[in-house]
Structure formats: structure tokens, C-alpha cells
Tab-separated table of C-alpha atoms (C1' of nucleotides) in Angstrom:
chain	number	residue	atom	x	y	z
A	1	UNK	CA	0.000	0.000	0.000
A	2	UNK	CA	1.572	3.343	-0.725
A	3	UNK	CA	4.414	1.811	-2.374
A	4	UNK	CA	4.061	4.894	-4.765
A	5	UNK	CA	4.144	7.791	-2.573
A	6	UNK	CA	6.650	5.711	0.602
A	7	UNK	CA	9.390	5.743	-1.991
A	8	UNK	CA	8.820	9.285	-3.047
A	9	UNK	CA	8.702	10.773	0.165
A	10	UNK	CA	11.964	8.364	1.222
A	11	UNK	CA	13.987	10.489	-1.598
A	12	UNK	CA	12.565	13.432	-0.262
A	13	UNK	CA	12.934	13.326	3.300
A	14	UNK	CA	16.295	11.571	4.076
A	15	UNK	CA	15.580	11.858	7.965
A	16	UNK	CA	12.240	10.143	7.490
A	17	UNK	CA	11.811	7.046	10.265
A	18	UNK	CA	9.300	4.544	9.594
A	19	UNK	CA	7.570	5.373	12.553
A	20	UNK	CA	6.702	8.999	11.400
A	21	UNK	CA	6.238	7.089	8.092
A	22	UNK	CA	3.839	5.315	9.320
A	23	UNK	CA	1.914	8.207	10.964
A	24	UNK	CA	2.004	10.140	7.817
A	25	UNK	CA	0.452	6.534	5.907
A	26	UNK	CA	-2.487	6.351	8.422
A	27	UNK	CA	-3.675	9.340	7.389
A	28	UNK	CA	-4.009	8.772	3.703
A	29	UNK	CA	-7.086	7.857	1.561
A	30	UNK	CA	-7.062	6.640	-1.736
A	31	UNK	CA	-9.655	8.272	-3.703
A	32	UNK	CA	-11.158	8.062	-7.270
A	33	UNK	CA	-12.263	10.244	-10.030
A	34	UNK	CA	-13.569	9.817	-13.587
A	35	UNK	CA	-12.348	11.913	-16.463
A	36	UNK	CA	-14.831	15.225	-16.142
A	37	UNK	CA	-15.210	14.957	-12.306
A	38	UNK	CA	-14.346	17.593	-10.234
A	39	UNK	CA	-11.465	16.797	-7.341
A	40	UNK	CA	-12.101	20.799	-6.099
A	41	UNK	CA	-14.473	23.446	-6.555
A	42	UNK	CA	-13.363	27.063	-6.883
A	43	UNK	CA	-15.112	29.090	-4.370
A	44	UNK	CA	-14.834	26.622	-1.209
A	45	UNK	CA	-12.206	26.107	0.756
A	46	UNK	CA	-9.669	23.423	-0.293
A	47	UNK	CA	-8.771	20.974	2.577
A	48	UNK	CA	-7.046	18.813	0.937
A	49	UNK	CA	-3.814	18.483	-0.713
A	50	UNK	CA	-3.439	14.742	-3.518
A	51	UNK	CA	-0.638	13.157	-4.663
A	52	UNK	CA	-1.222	11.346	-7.994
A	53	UNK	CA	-1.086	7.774	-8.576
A	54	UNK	CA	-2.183	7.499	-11.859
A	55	UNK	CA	-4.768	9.723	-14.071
A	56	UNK	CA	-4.142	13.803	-15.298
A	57	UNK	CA	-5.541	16.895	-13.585
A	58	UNK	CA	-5.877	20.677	-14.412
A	59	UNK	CA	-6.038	23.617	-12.039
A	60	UNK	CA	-8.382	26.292	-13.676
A	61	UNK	CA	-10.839	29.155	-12.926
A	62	UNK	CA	-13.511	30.532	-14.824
A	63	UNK	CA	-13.533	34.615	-14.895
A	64	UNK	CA	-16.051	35.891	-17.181
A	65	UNK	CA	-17.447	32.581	-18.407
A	66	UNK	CA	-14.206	31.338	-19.591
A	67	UNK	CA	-12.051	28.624	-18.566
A	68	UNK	CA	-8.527	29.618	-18.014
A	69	UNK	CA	-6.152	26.677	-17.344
A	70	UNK	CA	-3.066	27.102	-15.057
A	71	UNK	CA	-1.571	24.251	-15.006
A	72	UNK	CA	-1.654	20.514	-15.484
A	73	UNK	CA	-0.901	17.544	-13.181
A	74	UNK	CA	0.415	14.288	-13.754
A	75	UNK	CA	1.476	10.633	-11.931
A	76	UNK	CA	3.993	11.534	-8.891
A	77	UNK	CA	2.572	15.212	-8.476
A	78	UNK	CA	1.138	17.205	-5.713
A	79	UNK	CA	-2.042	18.652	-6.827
A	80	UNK	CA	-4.515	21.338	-4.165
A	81	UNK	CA	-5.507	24.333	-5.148
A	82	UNK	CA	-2.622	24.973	-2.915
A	83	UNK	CA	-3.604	28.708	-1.834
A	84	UNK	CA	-6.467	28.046	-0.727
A	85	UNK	CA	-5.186	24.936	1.730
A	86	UNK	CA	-2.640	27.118	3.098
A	87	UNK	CA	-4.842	30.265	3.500
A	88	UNK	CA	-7.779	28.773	4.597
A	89	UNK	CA	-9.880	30.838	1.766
A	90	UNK	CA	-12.013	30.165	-0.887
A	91	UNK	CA	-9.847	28.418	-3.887
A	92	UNK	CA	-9.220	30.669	-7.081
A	93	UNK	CA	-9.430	27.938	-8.838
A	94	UNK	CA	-11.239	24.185	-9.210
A	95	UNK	CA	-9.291	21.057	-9.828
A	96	UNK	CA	-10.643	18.561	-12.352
A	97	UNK	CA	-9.464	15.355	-13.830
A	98	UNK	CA	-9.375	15.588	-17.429
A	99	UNK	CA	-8.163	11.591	-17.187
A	100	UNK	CA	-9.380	8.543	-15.012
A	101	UNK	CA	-7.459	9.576	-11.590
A	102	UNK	CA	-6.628	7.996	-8.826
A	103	UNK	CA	-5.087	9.903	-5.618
A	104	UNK	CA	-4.176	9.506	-2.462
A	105	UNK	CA	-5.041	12.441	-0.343
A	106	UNK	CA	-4.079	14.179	3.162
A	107	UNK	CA	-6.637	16.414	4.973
A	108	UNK	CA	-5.056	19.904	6.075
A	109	UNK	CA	-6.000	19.089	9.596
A	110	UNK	CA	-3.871	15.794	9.562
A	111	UNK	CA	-1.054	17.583	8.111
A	112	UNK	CA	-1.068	20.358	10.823
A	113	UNK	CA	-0.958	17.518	13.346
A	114	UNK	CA	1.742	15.854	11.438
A	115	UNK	CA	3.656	18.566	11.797
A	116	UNK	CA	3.577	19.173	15.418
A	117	UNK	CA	3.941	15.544	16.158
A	118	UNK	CA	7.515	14.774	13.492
A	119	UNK	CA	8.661	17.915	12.724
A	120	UNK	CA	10.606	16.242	10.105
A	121	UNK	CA	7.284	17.272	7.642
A	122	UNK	CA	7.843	20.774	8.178
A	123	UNK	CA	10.912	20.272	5.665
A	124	UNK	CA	8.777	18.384	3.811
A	125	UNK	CA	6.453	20.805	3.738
A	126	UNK	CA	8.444	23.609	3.328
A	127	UNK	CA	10.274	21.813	0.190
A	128	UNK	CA	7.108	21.121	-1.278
A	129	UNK	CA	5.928	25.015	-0.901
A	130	UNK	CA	9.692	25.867	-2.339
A	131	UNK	CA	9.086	23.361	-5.648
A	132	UNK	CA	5.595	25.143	-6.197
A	133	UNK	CA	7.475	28.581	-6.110
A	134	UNK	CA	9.941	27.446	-8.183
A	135	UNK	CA	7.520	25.740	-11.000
A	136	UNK	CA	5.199	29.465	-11.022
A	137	UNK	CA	7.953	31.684	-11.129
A	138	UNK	CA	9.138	30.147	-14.428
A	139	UNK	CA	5.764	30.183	-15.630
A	140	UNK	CA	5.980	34.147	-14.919
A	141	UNK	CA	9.112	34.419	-16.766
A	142	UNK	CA	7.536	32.623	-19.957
A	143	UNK	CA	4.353	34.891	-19.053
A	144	UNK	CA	6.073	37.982	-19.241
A	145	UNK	CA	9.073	37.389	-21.885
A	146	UNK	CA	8.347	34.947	-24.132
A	147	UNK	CA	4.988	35.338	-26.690
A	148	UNK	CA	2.699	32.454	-27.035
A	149	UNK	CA	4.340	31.374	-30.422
A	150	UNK	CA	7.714	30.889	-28.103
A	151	UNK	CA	5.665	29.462	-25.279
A	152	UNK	CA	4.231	26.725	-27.388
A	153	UNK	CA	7.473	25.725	-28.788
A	154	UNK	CA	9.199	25.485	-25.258
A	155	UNK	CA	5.901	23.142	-23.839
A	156	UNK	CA	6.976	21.194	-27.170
A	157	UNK	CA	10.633	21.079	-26.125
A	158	UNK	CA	10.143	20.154	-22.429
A	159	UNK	CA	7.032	18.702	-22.097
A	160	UNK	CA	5.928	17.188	-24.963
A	161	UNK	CA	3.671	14.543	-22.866
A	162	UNK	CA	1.811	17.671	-22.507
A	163	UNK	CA	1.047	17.722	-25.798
A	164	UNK	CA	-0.529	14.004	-26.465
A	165	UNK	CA	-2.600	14.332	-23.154
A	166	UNK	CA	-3.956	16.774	-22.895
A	167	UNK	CA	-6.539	18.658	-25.320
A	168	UNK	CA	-5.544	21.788	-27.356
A	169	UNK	CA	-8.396	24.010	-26.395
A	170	UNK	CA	-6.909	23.613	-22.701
A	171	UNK	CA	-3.360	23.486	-23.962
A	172	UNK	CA	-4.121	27.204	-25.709
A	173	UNK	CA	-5.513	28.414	-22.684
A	174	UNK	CA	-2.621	27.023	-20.381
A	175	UNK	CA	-0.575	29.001	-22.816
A	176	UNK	CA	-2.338	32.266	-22.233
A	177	UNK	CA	-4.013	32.136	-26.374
A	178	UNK	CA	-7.239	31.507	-27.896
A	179	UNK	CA	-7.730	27.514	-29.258
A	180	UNK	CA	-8.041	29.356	-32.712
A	181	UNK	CA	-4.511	30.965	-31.905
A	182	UNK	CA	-3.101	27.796	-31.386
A	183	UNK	CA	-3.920	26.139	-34.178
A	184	UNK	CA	-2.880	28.534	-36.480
A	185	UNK	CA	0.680	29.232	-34.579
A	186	UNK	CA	0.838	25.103	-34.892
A	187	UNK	CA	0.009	25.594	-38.752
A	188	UNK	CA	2.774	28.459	-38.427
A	189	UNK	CA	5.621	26.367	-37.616
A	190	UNK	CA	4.570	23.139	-39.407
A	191	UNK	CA	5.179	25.229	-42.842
B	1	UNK	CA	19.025	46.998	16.438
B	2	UNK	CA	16.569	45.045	14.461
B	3	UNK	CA	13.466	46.163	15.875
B	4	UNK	CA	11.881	46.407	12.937
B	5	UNK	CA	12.438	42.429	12.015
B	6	UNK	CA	12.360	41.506	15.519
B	7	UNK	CA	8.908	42.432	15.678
B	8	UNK	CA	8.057	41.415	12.306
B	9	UNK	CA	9.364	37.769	13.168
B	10	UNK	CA	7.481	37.800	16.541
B	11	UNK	CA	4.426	38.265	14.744
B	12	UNK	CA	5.067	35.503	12.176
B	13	UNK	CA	6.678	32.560	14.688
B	14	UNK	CA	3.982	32.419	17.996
B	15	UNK	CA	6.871	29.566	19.433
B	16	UNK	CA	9.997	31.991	18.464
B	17	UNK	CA	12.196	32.336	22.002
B	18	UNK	CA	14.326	34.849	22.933
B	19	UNK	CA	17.320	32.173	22.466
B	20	UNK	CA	15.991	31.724	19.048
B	21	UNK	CA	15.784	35.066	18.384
B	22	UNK	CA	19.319	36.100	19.326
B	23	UNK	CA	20.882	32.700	17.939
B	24	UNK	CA	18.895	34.695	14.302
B	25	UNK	CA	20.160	38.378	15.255
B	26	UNK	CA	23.661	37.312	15.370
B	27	UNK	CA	23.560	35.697	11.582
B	28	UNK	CA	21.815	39.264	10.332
B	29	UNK	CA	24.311	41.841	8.166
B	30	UNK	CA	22.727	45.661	7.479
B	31	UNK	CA	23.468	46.631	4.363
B	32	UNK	CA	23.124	49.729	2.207
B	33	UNK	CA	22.139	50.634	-1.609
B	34	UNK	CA	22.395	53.687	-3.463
B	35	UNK	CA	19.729	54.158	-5.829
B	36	UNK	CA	20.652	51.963	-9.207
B	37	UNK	CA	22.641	49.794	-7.266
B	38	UNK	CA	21.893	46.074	-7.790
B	39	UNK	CA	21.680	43.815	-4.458
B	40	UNK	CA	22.333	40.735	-6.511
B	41	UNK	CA	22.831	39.866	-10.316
B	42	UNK	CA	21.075	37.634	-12.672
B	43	UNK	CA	23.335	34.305	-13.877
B	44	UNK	CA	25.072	34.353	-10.039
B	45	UNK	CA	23.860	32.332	-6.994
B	46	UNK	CA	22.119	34.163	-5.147
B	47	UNK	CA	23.320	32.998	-1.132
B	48	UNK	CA	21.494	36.154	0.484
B	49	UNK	CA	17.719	36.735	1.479
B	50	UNK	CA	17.277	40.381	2.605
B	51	UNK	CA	14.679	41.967	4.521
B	52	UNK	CA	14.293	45.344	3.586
B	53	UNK	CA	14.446	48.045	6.589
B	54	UNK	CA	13.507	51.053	4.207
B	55	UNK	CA	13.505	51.260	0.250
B	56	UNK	CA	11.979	49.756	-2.893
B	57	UNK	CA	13.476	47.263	-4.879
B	58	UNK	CA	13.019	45.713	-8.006
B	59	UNK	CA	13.198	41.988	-9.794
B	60	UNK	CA	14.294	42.055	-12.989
B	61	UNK	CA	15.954	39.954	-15.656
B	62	UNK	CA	17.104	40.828	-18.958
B	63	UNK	CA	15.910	38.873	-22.169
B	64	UNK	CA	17.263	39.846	-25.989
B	65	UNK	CA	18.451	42.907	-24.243
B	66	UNK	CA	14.849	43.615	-23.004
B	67	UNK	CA	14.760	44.346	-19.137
B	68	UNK	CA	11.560	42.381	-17.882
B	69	UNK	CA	10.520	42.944	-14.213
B	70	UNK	CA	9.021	40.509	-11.930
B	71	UNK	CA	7.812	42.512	-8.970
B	72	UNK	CA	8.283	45.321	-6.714
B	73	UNK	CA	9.432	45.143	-2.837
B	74	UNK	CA	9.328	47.473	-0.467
B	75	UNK	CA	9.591	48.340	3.248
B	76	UNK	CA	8.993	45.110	5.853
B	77	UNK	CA	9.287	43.024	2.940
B	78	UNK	CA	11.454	39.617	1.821
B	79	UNK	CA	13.615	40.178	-1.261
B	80	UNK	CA	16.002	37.573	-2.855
B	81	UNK	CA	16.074	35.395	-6.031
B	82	UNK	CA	14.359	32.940	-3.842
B	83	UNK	CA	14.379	30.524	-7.082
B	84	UNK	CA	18.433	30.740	-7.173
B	85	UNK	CA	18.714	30.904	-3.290
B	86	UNK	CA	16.870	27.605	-2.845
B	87	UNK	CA	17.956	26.217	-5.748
B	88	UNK	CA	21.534	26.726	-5.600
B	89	UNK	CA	21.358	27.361	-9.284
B	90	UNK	CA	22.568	30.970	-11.314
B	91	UNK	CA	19.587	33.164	-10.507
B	92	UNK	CA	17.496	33.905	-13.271
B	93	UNK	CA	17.156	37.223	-12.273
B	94	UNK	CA	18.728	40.449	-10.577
B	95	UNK	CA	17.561	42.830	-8.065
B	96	UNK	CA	18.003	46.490	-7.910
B	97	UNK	CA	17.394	49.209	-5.671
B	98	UNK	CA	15.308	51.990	-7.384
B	99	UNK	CA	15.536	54.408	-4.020
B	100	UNK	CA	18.141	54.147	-1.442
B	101	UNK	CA	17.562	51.151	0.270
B	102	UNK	CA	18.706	49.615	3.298
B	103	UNK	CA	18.191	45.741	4.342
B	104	UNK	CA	18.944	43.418	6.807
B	105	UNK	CA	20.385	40.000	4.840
B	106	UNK	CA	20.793	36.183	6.145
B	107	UNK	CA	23.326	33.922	4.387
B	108	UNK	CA	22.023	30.852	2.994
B	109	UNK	CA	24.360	28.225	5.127
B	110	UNK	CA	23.459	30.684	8.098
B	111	UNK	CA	20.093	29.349	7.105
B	112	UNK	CA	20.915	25.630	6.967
B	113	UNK	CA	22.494	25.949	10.168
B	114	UNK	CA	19.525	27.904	12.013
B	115	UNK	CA	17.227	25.037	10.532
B	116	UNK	CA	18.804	22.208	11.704
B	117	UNK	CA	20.096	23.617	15.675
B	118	UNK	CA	16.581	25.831	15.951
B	119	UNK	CA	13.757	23.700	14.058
B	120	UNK	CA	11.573	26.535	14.584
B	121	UNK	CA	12.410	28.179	11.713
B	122	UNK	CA	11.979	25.500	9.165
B	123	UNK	CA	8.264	26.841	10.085
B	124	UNK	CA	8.899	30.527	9.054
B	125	UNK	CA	11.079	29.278	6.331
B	126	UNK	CA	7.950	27.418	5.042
B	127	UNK	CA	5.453	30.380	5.437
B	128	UNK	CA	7.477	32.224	3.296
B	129	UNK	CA	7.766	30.129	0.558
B	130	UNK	CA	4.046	29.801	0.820
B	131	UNK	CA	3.496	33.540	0.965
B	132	UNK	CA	5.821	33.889	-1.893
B	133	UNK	CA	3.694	31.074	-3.810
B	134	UNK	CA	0.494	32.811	-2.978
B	135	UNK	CA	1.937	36.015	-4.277
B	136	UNK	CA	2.850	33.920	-7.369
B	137	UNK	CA	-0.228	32.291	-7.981
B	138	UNK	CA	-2.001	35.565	-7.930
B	139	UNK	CA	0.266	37.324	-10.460
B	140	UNK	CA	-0.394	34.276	-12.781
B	141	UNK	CA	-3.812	34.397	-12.485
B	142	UNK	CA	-3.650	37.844	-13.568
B	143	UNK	CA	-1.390	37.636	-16.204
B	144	UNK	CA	-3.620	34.658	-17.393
B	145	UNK	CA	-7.148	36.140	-17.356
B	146	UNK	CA	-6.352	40.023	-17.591
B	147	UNK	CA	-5.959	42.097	-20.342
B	148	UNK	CA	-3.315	44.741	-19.514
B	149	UNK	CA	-5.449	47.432	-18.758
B	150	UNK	CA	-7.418	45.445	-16.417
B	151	UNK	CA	-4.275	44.537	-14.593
B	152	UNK	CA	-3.388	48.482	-14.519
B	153	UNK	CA	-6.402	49.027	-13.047
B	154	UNK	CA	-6.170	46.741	-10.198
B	155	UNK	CA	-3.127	47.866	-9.616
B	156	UNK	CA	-4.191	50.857	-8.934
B	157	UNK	CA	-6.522	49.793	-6.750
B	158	UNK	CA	-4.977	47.339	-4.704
B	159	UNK	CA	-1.223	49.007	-4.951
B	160	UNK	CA	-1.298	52.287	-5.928
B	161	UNK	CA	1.510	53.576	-3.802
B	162	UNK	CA	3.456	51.190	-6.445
B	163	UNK	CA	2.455	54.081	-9.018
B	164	UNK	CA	4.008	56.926	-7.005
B	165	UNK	CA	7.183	55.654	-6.410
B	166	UNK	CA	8.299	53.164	-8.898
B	167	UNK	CA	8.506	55.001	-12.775
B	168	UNK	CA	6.056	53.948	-15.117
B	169	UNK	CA	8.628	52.469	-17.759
B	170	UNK	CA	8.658	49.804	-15.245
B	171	UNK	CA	5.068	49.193	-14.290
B	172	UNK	CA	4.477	49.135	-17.912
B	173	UNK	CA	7.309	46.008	-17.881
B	174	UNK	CA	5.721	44.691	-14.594
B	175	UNK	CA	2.054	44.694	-16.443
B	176	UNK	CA	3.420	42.944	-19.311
B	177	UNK	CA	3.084	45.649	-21.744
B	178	UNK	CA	5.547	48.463	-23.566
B	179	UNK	CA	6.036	52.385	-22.366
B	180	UNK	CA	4.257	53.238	-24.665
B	181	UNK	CA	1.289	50.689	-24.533
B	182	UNK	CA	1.073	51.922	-20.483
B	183	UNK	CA	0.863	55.498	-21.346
B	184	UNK	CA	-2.169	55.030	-24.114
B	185	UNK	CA	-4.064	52.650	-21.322
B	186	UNK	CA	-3.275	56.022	-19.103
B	187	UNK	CA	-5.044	57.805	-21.191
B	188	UNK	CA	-8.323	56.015	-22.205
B	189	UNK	CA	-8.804	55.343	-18.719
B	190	UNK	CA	-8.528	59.348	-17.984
B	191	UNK	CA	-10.965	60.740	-21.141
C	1	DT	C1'	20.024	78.274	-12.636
C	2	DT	C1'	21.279	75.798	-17.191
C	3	DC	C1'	22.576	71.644	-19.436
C	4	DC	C1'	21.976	66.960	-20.233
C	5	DT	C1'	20.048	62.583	-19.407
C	6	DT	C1'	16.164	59.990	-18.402
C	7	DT	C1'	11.323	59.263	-18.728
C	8	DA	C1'	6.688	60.075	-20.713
C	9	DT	C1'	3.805	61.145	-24.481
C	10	DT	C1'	2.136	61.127	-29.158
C	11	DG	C1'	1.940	59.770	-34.093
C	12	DA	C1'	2.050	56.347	-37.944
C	13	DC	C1'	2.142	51.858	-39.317
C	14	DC	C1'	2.197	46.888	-38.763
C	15	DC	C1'	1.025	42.444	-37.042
C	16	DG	C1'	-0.465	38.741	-34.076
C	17	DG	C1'	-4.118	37.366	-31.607
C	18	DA	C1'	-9.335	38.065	-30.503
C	19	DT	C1'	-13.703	37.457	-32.127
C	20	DC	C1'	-17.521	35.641	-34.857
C	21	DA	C1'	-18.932	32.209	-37.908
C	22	DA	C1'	-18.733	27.991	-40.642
C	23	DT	C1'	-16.989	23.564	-41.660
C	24	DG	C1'	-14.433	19.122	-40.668
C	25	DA	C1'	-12.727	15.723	-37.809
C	26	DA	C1'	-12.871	12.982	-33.745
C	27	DA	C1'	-14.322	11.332	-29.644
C	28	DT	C1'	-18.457	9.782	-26.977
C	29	DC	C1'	-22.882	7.973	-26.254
C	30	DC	C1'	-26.729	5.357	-27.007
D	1	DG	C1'	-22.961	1.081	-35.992
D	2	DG	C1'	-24.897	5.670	-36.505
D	3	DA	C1'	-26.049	9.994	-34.067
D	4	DT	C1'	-24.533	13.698	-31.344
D	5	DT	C1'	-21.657	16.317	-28.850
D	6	DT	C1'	-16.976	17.962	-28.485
D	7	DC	C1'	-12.802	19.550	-30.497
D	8	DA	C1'	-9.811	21.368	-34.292
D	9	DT	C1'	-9.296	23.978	-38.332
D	10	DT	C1'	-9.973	27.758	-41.489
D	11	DG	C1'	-11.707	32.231	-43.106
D	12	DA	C1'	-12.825	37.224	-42.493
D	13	DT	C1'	-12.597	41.167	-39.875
D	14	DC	C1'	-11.200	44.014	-36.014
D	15	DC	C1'	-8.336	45.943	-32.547
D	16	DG	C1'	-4.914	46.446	-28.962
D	17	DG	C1'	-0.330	46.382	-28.391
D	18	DG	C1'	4.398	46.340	-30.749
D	19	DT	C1'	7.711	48.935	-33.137
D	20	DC	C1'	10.091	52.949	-34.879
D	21	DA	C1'	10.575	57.723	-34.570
D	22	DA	C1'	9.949	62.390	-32.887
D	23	DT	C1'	8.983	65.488	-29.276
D	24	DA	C1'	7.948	67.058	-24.709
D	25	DA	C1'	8.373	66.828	-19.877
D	26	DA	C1'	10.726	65.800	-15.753
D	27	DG	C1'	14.829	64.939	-12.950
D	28	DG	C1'	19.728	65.242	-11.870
D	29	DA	C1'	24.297	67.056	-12.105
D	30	DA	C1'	27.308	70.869	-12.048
DNA sequence: TTCCTTTATTGACCCGGATCAATGAAATCC
DNA sequence: GGATTTCATTGATCCGGGTCAATAAAGGAA
């Protein structure tokens, strides 16, 4: 049980006994979604933060009626609207699983505990919040200097995964363009 | 000495003892910035986080000879190229003072060491990674789902000291947009 | 103060992406 | 399998922002 996520956290946390292990793997569920369900609504509070086992998930909000994408999720990620677990405020954005998904999930209140009881997860925990930092200030960078034609071909270069699994219209909007955009800057640089 | 970030660290660690405290005081440095100086450069590690006592300061990097900038930092606020400072990695961009500044800085293995002999600040450590995340995540969703006049005029709203003392050539950067682009959303919004 | 550099504004023109609309292709659902 | 919804492509038009260039305004240095 867990094999998935033990040996992840064991790279990650070289001070990690089985004992607080084992605390941490008590207070896991496994849960389930089809492609289309939602794992998190925008608008409520997000208690809980998944790791993925096995499916694809997008963070997005709707402003205006449209759906802008922020980001997609894969096998061996952390996915939470992660704001609005460590704020304790409505999420910006929903979380849906645009694949079969299955993930194994920690409730905020179980983490808090975790981290008074093996301290040892507040490195965890503060690594994890580093990694997120990391991951959206590059997507700033590309935000602010590169233009979507550039962004598309870098998602190409180092993601290309991205690419077969997940659909354009959400790709596009990921990329800050219109689905109409995008298929004409593909068209572009397939001449 | 340090009142400033005494108090400010009071606030932000409940548990933080006066042994704590002191064993912290005795890593800090003051330093001081002319206007135009730069605290730290793009393509160097970055092994400094600064707290700044009084003064605004910019993030910026540099792209086909195009300065881009990331944010604006002021009084009773963290600077650093927290990317390159966790990362150990060149930083991907520079900081510079745009008023006289003065800040209070912490080495990185001054860091390491206050981690591992006074756990209480792997707490801080990770509320300000998640602060700096949540800061992120909000400038994404911005960048994302507002057109660059919208994002002018919530920055006016929710920053508009920003506006008085940082020059517009680099709110117009900040926003995404050219000099010129700023000053015609300027005046539309005026008529 | 005056000079000189930096910053802000305005004009003219261009271009990529937005928008609206129609058609094709593909995935999904009985 | 065929029917229907979803997704991708293409066309036409529009517009905001980019770019290049000139000028004006503001700030600093001496």
C-alpha cells in the first residue's frame, strides 16, 4: 500500500523514520475520479492536498465565463488548489481530472498535526511550498518574456507529454491564447 | 538593532524564544544601496535573502536585451532570487534598488544551520515560501485572465503607492506591456 | 540656474491574436 | 454502428499592443 508515494517521500525526506512514516500513511485515503469529475471546486475552501497515482488533472478558474487553465498535473505530483489549503480561503481555482485519476489524499488538519507531532514534515512541507514557487515563477518568466508562439514551442521542447494528453483548447488556454490561436501558430511552424 | 524584524518575526513565529531570536540576530548583516545599485545579479547564486528596513526594490531579468521585471518590494518586505537561493542554481534574475535602500540580509548556510540547531524556523522558512507562492499564484492568475489594462487598473486599486514611487517604464514592464502601450491605457482610462 | 540625461507622451504603421462564424474531424454515447 | 456532442481547423474582420521615430516633460548634475 503506498508503495508509490513511501518511496517518493523516502527520496525526499532523508531523515524520514518509519515510525513517522507510518503516521504520515495512516492518514491517507485513496480516492477516485472519472475523467470530467471535479477533485475541487473554486469558491470553497480546499482541505485537501493529492498526490497522484495514476490519471491527469488541471487547475483552472472561470472569470467571465471562460475557462482559463493554469496548469496541469500528472502521476507523482502534488495537486490542491494549494492557496487556498494554506490560506484557509475560498480556492481561485477548481481542480478537475481531465483523465481517469486515482489519488491519495491528506486532509489539512492531519497535516497540521503531522507537523507538530515529526517535525521532520515541516521540511517536507516547506520543500514542497519551495518546488511550487519554483515551478510558477518560471511560468511568470515565460508569461512575461516569451509570446505564445515561443511558449508553445518550449511546452513542445520540455514537455511534450503535454502535448498528447492533454486537449488543445486547454493546452491554448494554459498558454495564455485563444484555441483558434493555437492552431494557427501550430500551422505556423509546421510550414 | 533590528526592531523592525524583531517584531516582524514575533508576529510571524507564535513559538519563536528569545534564544531563538538572538541565535537569528547574530547571523543578520545591514546593508546599504544607493539608488541603481543592484543587491544581486542575474546568472550568479544568489546565497542572500534580505529583509528590507527602508527602500523599494526591483526583480528584474534581462531577455534579448529587453529588461523584464518581476515585482516590486518594499519596506517590511522579503527580497532575494528565492528561485536561485533555494535552488543553488545561477539566478534567473537580478535585483536592484530603485531608491536608497537599506536591508537586513541572512546567508544561505546561516540558514541551513539555524534550521537544523533551531527547528523553529523551518516553520517561518515554510510560510514564506508559501506567501511567496500565494503572491505567485495571484500574479499568474492575472497575467492569465487580464488584459493589460485590467491589470493596470487593479493595480491601482490594490497598490497604488506602487504608481508613485516606482517610474512607469517599469510598471508598464511589470504589467506585461511596452512604455508606450502603459501610457495610451493612461489615457483612455482618464478621457 | 542651465545643461543633459532619463522618462513620458504622441503619431504612424504593422502584425499577431481576438472574435464571430462555418466547416471538418474525432471522440463519446446510445 | 450511426447519431450527437466535443474539439480542431480555417476564413474574415477588427483591434490592442508592438515597433520605430519624434517630441515634450521631468529629474539630476554641475
Amino acid at each position: 500500500m503506498f508503495g508509490n508515494i513511501h518511496h517518493f517521500f523516502l527520496q525526499m525526506i532523508p531523515g524520514l523514520t518509519d515510525e513517522a512514516w507510518q503516521a504520515f500513511a495512516d492518514r491517507l485515503q485513496v480516492k477516485q475520479y472519472s475523467k470530467g469529475e471535479e477533485l475541487s471546486s473554486a469558491e470553497r475552501v480546499n482541505h485537501i492536498i493529492s498526490f497522484i497515482e495514476q490519471g491527469a488533472v488541471i487547475a483552472f478558474n472561470v472569470v467571465d465565463g471562460k475557462k482559463h487553465i493554469y496548469n496541469f498535473f500528472f502521476e507523482r505530483e502534488y495537486v490542491s488548489d494549494y492557496e487556498s489549503f494554506l490560506t484557509r480561503e475560498p480556492a481561485r481555482y477548481g481542480l478537475e481530472a481531465i483523465e481517469d485519476t486515482t489519488t491519495i489524499d491528506l486532509h489539512y488538519n492531519d497535516l497540521q498535526q503531522l507537523y507538530l507531532s515529526h517535525p521532520v514534515f515541516e521540511r517536507a512541507g516547506r520543500m514542497a511550498a519551495e518546488a511550487q514557487f519554483i515551478r510558477l515563477a518560471r511560468q511568470i518568466s515565460s508569461l512575461l518574456a516569451e509570446k505564445p508562439e515561443e511558449r508553445y514551442r518550449n511546452l513542445l521542447r520540455d514537455k511534450p507529454q503535454v502535448l498528447q494528453r492533454v486537449p488543445q483548447y486547454l493546452v491554448a488556454s494554459y498558454l495564455g491564447v485563444t484555441p483558434e490561436a493555437l492552431s494557427r501558430i501550430r500551422k505556423r511552424i509546421s510550414l
